[in-house]
PDB file of C-alpha atoms in Angstrom:
ATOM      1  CA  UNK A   1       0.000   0.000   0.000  1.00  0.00           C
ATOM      2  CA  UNK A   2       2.808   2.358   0.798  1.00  0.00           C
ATOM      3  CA  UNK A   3       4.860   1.451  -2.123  1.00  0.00           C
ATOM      4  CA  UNK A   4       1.962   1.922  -4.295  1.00  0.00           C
ATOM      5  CA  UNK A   5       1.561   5.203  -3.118  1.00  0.00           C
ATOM      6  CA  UNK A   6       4.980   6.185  -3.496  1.00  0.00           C
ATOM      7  CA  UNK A   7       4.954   4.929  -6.925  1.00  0.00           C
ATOM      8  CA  UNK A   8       1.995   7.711  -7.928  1.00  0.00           C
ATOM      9  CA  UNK A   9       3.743  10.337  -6.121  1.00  0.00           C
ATOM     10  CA  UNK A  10       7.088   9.562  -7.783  1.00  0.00           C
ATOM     11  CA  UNK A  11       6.204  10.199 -11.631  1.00  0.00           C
ATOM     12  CA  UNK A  12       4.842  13.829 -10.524  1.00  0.00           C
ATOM     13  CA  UNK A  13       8.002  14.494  -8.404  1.00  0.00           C
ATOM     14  CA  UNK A  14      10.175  13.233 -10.962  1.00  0.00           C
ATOM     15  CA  UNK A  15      10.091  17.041 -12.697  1.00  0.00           C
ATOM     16  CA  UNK A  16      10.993  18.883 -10.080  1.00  0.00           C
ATOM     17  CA  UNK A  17      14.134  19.005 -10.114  1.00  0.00           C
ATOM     18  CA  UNK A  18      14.786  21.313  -6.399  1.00  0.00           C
ATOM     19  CA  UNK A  19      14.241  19.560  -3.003  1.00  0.00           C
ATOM     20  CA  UNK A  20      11.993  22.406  -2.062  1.00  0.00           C
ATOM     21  CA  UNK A  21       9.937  21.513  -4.936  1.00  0.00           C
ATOM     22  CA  UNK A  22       9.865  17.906  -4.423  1.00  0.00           C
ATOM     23  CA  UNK A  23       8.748  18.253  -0.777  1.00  0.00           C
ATOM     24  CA  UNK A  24       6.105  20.567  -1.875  1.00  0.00           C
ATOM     25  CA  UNK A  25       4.628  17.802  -3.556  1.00  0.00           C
ATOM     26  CA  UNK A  26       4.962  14.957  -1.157  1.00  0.00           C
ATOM     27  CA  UNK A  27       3.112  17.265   1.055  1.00  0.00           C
ATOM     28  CA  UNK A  28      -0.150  15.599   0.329  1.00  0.00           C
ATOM     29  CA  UNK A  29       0.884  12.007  -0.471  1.00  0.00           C
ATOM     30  CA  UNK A  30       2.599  12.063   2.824  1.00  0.00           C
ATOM     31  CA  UNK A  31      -0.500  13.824   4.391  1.00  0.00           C
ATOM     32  CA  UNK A  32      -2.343  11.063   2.576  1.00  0.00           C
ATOM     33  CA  UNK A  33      -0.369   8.230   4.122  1.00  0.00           C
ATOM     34  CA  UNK A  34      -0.860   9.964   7.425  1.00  0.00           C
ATOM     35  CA  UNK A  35      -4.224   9.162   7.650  1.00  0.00           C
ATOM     36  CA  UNK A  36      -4.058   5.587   7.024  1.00  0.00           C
ATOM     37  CA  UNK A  37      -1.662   4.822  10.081  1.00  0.00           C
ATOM     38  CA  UNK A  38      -1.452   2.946  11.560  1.00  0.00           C
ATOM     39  CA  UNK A  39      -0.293   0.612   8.746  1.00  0.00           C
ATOM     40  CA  UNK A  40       0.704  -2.597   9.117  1.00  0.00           C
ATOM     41  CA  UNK A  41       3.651  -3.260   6.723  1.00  0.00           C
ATOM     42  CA  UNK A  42       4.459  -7.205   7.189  1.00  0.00           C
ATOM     43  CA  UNK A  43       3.762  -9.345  10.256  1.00  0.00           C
ATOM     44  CA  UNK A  44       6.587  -7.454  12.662  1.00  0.00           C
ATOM     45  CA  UNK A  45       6.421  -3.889  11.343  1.00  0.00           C
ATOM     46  CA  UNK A  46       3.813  -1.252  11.685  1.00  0.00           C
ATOM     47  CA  UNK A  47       4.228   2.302   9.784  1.00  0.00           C
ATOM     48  CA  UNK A  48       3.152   4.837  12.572  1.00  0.00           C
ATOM     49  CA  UNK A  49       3.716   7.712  10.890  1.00  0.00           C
ATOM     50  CA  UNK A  50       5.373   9.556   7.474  1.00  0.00           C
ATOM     51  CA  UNK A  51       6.153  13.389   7.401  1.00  0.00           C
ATOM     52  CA  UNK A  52       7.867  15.528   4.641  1.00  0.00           C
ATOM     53  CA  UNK A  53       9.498  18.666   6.244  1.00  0.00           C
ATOM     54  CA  UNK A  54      11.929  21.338   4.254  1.00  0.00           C
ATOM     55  CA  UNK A  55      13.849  23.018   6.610  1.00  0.00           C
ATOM     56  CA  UNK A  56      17.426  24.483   5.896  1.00  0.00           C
ATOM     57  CA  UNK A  57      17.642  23.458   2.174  1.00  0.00           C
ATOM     58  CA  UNK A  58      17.072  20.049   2.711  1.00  0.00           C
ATOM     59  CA  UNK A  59      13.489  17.899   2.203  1.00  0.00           C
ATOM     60  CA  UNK A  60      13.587  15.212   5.084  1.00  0.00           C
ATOM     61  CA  UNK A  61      10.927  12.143   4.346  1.00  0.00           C
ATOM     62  CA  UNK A  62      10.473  10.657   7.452  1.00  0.00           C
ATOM     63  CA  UNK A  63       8.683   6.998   7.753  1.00  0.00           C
ATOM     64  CA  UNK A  64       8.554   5.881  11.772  1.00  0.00           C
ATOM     65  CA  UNK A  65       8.058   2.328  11.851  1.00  0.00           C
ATOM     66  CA  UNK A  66       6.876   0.244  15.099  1.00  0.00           C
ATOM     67  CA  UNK A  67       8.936  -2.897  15.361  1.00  0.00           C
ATOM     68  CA  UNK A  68       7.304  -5.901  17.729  1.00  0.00           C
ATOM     69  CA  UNK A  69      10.189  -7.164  19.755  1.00  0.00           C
ATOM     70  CA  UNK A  70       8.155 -10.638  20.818  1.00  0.00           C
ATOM     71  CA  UNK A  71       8.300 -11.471  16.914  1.00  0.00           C
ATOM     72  CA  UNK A  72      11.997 -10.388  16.266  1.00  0.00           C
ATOM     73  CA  UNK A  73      13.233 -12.439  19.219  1.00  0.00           C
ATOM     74  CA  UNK A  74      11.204 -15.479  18.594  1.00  0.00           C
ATOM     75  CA  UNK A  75      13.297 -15.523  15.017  1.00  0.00           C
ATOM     76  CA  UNK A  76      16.109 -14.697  16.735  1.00  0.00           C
ATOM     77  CA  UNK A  77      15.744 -17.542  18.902  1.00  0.00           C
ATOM     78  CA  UNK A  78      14.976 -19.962  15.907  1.00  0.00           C
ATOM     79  CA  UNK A  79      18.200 -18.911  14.137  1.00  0.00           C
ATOM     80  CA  UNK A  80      20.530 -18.815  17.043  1.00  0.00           C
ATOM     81  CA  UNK A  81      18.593 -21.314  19.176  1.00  0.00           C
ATOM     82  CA  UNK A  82      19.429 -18.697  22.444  1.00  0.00           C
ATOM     83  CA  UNK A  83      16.181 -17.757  25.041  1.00  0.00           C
ATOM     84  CA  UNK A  84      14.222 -15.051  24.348  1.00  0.00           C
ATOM     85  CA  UNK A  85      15.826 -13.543  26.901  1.00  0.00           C
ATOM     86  CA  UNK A  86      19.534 -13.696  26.319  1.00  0.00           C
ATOM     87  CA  UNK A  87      18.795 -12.555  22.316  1.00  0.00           C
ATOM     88  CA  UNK A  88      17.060  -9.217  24.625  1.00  0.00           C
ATOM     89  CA  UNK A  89      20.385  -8.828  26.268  1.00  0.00           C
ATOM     90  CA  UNK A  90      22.346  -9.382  23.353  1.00  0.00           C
ATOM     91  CA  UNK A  91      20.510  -7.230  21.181  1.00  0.00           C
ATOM     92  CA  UNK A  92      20.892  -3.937  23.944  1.00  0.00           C
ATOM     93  CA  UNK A  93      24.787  -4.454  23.711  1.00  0.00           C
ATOM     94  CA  UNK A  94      26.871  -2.639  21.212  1.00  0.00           C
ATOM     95  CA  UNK A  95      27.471  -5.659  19.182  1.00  0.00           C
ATOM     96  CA  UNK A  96      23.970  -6.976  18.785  1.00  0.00           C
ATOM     97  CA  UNK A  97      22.856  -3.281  18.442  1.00  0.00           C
ATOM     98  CA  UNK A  98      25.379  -2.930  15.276  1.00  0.00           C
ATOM     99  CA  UNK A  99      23.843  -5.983  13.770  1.00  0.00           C
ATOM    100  CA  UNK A 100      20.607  -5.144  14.044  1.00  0.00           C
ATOM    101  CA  UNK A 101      21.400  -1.307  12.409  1.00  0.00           C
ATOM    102  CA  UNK A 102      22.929  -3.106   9.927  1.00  0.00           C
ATOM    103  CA  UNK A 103      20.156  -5.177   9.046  1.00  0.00           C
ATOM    104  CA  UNK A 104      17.886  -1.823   9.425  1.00  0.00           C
ATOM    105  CA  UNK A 105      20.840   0.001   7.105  1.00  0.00           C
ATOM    106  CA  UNK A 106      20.243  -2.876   4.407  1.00  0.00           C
ATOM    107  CA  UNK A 107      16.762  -2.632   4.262  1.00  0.00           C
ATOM    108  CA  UNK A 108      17.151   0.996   3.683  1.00  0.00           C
ATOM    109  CA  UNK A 109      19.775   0.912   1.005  1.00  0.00           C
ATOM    110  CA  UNK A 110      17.096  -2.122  -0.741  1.00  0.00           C
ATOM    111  CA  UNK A 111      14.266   0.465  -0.751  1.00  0.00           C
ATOM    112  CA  UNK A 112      16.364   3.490  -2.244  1.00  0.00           C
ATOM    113  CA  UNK A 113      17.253   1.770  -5.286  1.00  0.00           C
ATOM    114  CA  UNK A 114      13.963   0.165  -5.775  1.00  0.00           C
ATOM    115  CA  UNK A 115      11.767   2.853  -4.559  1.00  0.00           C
ATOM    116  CA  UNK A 116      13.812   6.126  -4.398  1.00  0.00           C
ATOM    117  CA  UNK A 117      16.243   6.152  -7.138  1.00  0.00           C
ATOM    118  CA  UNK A 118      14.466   9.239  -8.718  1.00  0.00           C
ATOM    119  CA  UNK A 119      15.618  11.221  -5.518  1.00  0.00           C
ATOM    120  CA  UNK A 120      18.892   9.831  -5.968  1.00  0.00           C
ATOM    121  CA  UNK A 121      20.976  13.096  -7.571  1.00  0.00           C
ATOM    122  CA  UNK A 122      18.759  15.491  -5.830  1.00  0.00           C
ATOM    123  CA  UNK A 123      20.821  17.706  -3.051  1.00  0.00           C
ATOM    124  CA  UNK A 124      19.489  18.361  -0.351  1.00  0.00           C
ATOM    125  CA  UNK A 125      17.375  15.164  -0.028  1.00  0.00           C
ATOM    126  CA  UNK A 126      17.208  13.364   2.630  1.00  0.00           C
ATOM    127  CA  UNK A 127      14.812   9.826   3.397  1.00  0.00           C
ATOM    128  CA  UNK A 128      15.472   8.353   6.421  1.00  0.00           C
ATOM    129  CA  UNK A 129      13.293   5.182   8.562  1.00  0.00           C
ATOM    130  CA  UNK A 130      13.202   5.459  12.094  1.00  0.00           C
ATOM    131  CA  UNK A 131      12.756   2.102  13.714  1.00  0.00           C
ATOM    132  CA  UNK A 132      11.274   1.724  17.584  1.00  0.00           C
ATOM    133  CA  UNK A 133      10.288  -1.227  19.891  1.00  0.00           C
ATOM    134  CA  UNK A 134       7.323  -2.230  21.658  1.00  0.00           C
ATOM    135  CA  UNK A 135       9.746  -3.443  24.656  1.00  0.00           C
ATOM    136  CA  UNK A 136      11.120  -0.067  25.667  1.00  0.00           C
ATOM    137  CA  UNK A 137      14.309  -2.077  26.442  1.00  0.00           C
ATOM    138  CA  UNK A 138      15.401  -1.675  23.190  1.00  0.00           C
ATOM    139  CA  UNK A 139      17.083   1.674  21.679  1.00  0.00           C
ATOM    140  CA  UNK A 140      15.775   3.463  18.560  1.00  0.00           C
ATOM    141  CA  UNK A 141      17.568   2.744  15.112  1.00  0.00           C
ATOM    142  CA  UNK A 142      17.554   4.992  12.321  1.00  0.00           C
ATOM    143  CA  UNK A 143      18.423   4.083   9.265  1.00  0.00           C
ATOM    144  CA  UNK A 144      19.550   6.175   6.092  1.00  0.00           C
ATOM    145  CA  UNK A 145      17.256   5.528   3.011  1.00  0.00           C
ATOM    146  CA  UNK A 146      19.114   8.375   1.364  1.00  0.00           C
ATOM    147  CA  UNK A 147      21.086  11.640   2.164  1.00  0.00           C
ATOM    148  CA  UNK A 148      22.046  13.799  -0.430  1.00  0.00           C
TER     149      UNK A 148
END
């Protein structure tokens, strides 16, 4: 549903050629999107909320995303076959915090070349997901979609 959303805005953005004027026009498809969260994306994610902001030169496209830790630590546990409860505590130290971002930062880098690439050589374009938990244990991540 998002994607297909995207993918009306992105033929009408595609000719402005300024981020001011690009975020001028995902105004209303991100108002749009607004109103349909929350959003269920696949069986672990939730899109909470999308904003389009130009401030200082730069268009920022914000997606928030709700993550639900129960599910990501049952497949944790499947792959690794560790309790729920040590993949928690591995996941809030450094190193299981850097593999998780860089699963986050892969996902990201997937969805600008198959849903962003027109905002690619824009400056002063930025698309960023901002991942949080349902178990408040675990810390934000933010990944880069793009940031030009």
């Amino acid at each position: 549903m998002v994607i297909v959303i995207l993918m009306t805005v992105l033929p009408v953005c595609a000719w402005a050629n300024t981020s001011e004027a690009i975020c001028k026009e995902l105004k209303a498809v991100t108002k749009q999107l607004q109103q349909q969260t929350p959003m269920e994306v696949d069986y672990m994610t939730t899109l909470t909320g999308v904003q389009s902001i130009y401030v200082g030169d730069t268009c920022h496209l914000n997606y928030n995303y709700l993550v639900k830790s129960r599910i990501l630590l049952k497949e944790m546990q499947e792959a690794n076959s560790l309790s729920l409860e040590d993949n928690l505590a591995h996941l809030q130290t450094e190193e299981g915090r850097s593999s998780l971002q860089s699963s986050f930062d892969s996902i990201a880098q997937n969805s600008a070349k198959a849903n962003f690439a027109e905002f690619r050589n824009v400056k002063g374009m930025q698309i960023s997901y901002y991942y949080t938990f349902d178990d408040l244990e675990l810390q934000a991540i933010k990944a880069w979609v793009l940031k030009n």
